[in-house]
mmCIF file of C-alpha atoms in Angstrom:
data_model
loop_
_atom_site.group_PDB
_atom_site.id
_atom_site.type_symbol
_atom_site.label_atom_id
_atom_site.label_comp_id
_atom_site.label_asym_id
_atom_site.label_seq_id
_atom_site.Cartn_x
_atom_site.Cartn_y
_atom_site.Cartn_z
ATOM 1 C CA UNK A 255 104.040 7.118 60.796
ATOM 2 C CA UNK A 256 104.645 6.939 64.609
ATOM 3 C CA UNK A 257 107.416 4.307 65.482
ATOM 4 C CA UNK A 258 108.454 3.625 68.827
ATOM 5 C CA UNK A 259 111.546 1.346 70.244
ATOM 6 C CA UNK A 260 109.592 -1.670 71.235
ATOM 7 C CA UNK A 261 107.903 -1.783 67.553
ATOM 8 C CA UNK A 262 111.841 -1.200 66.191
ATOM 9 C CA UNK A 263 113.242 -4.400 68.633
ATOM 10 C CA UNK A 264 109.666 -6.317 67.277
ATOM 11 C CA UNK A 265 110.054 -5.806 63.659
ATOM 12 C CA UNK A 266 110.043 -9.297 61.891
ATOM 13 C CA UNK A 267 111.144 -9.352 58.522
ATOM 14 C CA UNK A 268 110.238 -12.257 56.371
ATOM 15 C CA UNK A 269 112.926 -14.636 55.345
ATOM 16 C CA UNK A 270 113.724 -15.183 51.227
ATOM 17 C CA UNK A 271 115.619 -18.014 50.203
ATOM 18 C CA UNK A 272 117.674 -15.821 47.628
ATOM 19 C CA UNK A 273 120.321 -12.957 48.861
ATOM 20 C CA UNK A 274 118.514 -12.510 52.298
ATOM 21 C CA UNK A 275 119.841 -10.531 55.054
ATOM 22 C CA UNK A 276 122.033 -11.483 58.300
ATOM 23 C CA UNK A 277 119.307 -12.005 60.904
ATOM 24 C CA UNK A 278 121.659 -11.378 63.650
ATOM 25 C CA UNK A 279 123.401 -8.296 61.726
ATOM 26 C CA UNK A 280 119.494 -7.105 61.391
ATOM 27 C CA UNK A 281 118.096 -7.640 65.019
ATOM 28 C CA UNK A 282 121.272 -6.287 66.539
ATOM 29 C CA UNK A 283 120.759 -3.153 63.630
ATOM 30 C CA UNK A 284 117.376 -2.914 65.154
ATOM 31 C CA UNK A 285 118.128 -3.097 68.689
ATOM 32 C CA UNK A 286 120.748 -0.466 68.540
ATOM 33 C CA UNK A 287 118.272 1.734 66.617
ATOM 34 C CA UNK A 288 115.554 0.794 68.904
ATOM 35 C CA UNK A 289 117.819 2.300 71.866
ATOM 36 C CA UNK A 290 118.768 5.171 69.525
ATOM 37 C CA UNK A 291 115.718 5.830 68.659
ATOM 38 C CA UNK A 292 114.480 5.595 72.694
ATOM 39 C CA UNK A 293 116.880 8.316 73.382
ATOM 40 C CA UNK A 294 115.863 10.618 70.892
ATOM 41 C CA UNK A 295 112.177 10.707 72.501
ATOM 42 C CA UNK A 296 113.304 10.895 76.164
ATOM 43 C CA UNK A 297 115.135 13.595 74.968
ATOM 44 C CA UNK A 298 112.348 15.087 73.095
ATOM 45 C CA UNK A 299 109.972 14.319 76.190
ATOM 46 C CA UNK A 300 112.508 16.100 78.145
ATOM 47 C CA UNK A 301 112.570 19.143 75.758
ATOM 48 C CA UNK A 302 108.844 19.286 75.788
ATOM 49 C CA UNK A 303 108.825 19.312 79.844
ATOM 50 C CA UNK A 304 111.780 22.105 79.351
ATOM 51 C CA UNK A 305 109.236 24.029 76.945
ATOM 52 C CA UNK A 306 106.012 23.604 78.649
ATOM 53 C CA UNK A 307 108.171 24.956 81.689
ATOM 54 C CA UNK A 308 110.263 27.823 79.824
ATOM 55 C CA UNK A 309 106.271 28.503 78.564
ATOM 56 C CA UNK A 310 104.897 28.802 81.606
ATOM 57 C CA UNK A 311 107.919 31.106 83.123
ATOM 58 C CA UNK A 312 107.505 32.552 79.663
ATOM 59 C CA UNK A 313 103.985 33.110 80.615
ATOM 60 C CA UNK A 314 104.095 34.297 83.742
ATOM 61 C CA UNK A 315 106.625 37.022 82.682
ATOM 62 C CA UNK A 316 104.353 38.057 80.157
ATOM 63 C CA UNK A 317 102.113 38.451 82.397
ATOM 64 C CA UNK A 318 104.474 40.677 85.001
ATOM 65 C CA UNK A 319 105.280 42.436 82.120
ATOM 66 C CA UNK A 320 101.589 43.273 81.668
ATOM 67 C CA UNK A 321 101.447 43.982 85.545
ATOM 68 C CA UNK A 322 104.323 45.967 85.445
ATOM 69 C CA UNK A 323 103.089 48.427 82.303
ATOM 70 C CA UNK A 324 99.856 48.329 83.787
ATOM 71 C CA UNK A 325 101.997 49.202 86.931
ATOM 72 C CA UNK A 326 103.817 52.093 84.767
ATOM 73 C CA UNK A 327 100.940 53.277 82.857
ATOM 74 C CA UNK A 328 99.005 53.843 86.552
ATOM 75 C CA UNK A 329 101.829 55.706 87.938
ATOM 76 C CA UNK A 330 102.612 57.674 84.660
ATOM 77 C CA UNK A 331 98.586 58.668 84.548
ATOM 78 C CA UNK A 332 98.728 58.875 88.360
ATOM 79 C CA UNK A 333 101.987 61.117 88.017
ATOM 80 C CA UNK A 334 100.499 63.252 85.102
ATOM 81 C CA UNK A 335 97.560 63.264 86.919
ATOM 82 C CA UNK A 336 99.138 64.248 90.449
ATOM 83 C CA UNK A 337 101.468 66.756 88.342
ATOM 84 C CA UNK A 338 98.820 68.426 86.943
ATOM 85 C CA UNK A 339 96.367 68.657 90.300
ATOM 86 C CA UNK A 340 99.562 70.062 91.525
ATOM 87 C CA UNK A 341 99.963 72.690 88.705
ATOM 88 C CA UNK A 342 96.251 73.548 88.936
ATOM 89 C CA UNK A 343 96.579 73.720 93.012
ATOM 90 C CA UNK A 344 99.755 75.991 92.512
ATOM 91 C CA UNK A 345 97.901 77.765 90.209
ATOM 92 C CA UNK A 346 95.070 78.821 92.452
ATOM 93 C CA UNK A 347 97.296 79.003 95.649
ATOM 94 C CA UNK A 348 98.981 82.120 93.683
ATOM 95 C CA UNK A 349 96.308 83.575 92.438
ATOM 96 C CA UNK A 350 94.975 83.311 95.864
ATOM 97 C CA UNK A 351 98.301 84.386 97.227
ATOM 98 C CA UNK A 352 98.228 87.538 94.764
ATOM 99 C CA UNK A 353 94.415 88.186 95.292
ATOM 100 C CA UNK A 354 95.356 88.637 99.008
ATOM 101 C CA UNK A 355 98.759 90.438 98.507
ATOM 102 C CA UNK A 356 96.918 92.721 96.622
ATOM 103 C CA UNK A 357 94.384 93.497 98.938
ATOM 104 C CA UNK A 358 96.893 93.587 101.883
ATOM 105 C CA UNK A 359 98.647 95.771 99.542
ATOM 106 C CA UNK A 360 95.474 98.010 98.834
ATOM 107 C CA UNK A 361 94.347 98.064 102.921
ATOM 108 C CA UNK A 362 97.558 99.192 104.021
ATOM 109 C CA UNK A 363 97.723 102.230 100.730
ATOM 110 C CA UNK A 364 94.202 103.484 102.391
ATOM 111 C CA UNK A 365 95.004 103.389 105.630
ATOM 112 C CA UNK A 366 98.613 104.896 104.720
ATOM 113 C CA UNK A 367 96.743 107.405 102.513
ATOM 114 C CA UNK A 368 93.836 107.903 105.696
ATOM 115 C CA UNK A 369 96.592 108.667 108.227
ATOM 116 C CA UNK A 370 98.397 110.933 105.741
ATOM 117 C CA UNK A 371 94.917 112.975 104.743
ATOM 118 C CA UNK A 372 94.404 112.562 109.233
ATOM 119 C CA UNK A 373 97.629 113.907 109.604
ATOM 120 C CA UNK A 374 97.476 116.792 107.197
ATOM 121 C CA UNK A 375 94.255 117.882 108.592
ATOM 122 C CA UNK A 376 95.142 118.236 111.978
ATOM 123 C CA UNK A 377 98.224 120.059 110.419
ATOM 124 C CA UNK A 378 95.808 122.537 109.098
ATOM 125 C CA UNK A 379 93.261 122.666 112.185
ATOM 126 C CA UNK A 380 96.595 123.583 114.773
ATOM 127 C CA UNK A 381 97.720 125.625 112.114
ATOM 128 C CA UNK A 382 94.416 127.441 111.365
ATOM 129 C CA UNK A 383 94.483 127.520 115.289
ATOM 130 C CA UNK A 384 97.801 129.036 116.018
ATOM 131 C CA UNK A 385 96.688 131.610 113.180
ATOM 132 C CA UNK A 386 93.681 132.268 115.008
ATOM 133 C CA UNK A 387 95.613 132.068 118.573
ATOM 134 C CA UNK A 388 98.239 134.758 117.400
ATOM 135 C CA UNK A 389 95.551 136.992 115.472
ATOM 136 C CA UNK A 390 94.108 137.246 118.970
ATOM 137 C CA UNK A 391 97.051 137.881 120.778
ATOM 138 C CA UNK A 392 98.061 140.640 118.178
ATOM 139 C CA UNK A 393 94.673 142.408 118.841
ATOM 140 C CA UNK A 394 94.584 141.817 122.799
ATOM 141 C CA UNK A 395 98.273 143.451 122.342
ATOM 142 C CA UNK A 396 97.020 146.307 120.320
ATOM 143 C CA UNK A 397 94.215 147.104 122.399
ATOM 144 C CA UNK A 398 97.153 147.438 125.133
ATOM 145 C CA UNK A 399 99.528 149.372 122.967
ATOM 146 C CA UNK A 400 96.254 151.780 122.397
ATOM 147 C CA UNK A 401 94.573 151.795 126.370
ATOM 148 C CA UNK A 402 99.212 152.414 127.195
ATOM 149 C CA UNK A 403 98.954 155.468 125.286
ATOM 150 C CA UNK A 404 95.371 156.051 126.101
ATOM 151 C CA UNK A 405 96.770 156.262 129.847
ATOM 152 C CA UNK A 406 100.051 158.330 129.220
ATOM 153 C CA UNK A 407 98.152 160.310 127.212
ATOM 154 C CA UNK A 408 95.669 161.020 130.048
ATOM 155 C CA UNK A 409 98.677 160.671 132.631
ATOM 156 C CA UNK A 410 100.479 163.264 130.968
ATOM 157 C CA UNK A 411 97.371 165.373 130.684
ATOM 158 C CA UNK A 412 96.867 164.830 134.508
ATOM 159 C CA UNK A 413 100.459 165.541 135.114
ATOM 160 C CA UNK A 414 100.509 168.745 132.827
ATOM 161 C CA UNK A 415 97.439 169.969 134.559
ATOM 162 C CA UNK A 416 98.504 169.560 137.951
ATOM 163 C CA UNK A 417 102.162 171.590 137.368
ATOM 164 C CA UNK A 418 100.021 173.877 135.594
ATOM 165 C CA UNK A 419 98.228 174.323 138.737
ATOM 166 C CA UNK A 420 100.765 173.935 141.021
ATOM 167 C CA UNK A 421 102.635 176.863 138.924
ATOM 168 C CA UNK A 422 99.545 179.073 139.709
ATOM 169 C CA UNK A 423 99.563 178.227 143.207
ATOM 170 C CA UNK A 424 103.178 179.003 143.362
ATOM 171 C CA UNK A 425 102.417 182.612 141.995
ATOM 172 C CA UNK A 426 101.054 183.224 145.020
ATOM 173 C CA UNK A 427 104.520 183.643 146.833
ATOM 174 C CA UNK A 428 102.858 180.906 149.410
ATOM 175 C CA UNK A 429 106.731 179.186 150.034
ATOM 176 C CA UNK A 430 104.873 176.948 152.997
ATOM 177 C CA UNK A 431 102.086 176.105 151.567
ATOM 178 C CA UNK A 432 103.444 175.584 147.919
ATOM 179 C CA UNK A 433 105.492 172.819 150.060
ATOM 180 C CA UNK A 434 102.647 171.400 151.874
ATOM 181 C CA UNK A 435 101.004 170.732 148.708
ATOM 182 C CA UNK A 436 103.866 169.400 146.941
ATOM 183 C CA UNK A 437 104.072 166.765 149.767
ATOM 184 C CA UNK A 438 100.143 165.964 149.337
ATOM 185 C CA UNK A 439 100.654 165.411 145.873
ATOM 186 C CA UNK A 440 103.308 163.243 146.318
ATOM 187 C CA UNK A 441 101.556 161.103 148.969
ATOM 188 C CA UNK A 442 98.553 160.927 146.122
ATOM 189 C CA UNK A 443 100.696 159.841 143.505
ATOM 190 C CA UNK A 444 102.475 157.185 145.778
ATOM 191 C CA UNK A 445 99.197 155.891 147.035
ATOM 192 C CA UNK A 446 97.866 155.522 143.574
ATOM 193 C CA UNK A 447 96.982 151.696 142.065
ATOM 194 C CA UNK A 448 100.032 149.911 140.510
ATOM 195 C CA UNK A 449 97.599 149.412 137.469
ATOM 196 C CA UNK A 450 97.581 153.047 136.852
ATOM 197 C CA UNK A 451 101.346 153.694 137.255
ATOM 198 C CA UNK A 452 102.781 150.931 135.346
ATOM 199 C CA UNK A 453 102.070 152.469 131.911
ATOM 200 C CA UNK A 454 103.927 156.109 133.208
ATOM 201 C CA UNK A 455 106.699 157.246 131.077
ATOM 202 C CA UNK A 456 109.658 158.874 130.970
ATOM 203 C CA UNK A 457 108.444 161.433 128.225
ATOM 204 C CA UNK A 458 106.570 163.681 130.845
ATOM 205 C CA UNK A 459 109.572 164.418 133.073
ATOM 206 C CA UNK A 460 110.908 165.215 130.166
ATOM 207 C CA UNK A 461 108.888 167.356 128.945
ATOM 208 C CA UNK A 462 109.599 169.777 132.685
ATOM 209 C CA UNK A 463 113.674 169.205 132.266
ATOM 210 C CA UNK A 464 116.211 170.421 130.207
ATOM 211 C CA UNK A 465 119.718 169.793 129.893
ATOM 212 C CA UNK A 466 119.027 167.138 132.384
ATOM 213 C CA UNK A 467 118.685 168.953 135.114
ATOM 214 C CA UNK A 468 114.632 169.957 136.509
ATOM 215 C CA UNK A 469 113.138 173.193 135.490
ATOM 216 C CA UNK A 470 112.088 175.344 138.346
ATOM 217 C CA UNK A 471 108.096 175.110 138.529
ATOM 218 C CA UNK A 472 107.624 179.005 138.594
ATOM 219 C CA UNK A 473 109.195 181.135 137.212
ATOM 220 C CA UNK A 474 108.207 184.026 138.762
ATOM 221 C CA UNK A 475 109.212 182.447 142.747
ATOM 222 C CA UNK A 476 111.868 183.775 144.877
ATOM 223 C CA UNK A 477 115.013 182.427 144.608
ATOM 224 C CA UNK A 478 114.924 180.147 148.033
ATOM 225 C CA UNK A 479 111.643 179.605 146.533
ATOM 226 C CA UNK A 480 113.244 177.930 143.499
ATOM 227 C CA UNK A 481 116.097 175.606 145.506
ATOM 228 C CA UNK A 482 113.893 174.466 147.733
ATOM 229 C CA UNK A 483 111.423 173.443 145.296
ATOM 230 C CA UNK A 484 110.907 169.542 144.782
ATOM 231 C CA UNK A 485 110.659 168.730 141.587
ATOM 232 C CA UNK A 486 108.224 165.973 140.529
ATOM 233 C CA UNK A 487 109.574 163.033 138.390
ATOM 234 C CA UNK A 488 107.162 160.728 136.465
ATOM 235 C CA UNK A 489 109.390 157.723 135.507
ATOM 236 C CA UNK A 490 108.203 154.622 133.687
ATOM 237 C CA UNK A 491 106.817 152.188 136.113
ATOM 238 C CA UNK A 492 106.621 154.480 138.844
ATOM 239 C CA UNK A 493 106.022 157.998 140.264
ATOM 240 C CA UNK A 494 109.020 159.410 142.594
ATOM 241 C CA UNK A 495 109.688 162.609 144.278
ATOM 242 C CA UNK A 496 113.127 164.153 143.397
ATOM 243 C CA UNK A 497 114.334 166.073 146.107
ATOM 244 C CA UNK A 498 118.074 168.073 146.323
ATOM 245 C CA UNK A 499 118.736 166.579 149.656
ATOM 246 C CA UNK A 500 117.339 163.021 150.128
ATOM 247 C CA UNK A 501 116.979 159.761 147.891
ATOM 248 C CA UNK A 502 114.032 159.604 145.894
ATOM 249 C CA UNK A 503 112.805 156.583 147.794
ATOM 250 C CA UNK A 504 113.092 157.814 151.236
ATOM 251 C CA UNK A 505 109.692 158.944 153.150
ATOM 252 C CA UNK A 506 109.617 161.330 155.320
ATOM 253 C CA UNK A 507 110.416 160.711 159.131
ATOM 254 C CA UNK A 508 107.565 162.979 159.849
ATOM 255 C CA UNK A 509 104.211 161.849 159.337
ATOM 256 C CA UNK A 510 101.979 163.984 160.896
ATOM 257 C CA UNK A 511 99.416 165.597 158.553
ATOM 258 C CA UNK A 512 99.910 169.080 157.505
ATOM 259 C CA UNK A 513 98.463 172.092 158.693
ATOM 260 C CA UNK A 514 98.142 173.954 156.098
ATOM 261 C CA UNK A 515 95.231 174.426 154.152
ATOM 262 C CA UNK A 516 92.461 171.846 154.692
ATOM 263 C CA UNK A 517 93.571 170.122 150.890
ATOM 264 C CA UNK A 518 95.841 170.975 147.960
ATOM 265 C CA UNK A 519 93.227 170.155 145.694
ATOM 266 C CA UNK A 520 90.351 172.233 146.685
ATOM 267 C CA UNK A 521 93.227 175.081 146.940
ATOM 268 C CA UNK A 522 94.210 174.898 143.375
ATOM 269 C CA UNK A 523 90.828 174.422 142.289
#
């Protein structure tokens, strides 16, 4: 039963003739737990506003609560979400990054291995070319080693033929003309190409000396005959006339033609 203060101060209680209360004890019972009793519910009124208040703040930090794990659980599936694009993106970005190393990797092995196989065959082709170069040279120098001896041979020949000559013209006892000839051979030999004279050698002078010193051309001449004789000296590179008296480079002052025989050659032939 709901009583309030005003129904407390307007309580009436009937009146008995027998043992009965104090009405004044009982009114001013009442009114003091009228007042009491007023207090209590503005308090309780009070309380409720205080609830309905702490409530709502209750309320609406439930409900930031709820904002706030929503909140959380967004960024935590946003993070996981972010962390595992991430992952996946890393992921691909290094097998990209391999994929390309690789091929860099690969280009750069073929072109080492191109320049290397390049390299090697030019190697070969010079060296293949020097071979060839130098297995020409050694012929071209062969067939010169062969047309040298070719020519001393056939110098020598010459030269043997003509003191063989010469020694039968000197039989003859024909001091003059012996020396008239002597001089037209030595004109021939001096006017002969360089070609032809380069290739002489000292091995056919030799063969008309001994002991160093020239052999006399006949053997059978005179003995003026034989020390006024010029020897002839066939020396490598050149053809000189030895003579007792002058240098073997010096000409004579007199150039006159002879006049003997009409030529040397058609007398010893």
């Amino acid at each position: 039963m709901k009583i309030t203060p005003i129904e407390i101060r307007q309580k009436v209680f009937s009146e008995k003739m027998l043992r009965g209360y104090d009405k004044d004890e009982v009114i001013a019972f009442l009114q003091s737990l009228s007042q009491e009793w007023e207090r209590v519910l503005e308090e309780n009124r009070e309380y409720r506003i205080k609830l309905e208040v702490t409530q709502k703040e209750v309320q609406k930090m439930r409900d930031v609560e709820t904002s706030l794990y929503k909140t959380l659980k967004t960024a935590e599936d946003t993070s996981s979400q972010l962390i595992e694009q991430a992952n996946r993106s890393a992921d691909l970005q290094m097998r990209e990054a391999r994929n390309q190393a690789d091929l860099l990797l690969n280009e750069a092995r073929a072109k080492a291995q191109k320049m290397i196989q390049d390299a090697e065959n030019q190697s070969r082709n010079k060296l293949e070319e020097t071979l060839t170069e130098l297995k020409s040279r050694e012929n071209d120098f062969r067939q010169l080693e062969r047309l040298k001896e070719s020519l001393i041979k056939e110098i020598q020949n010459i030269a043997s033929d003509t003191l063989d000559r010469i020694n039968r013209v000197a039989e003859k006892g024909n001091k003059n003309v012996f020396e008239d000839k002597i001089r037209e051979v030595r004109e021939a030999l001096e006017n002969k190409p360089k070609e032809s004279t380069n290739s002489l050698s000292q091995n056919t002078w030799d063969t008309t000396t001994k002991n160093g010193e020239p052999e006399s051309i006949a053997t059978g001449m005179p003995a003026e005959t034989k020390a006024s004789s010029t020897p002839i000296s066939i020396l490598q590179g050149s053809v000189v006339v030895k003579n007792q008296s002058k240098p073997a480079t010096e000409k004579k002052e007199d150039s006159s033609p002879s006049k003997g025989p009409a030529s040397f050659f058609d007398e010893i032939k």
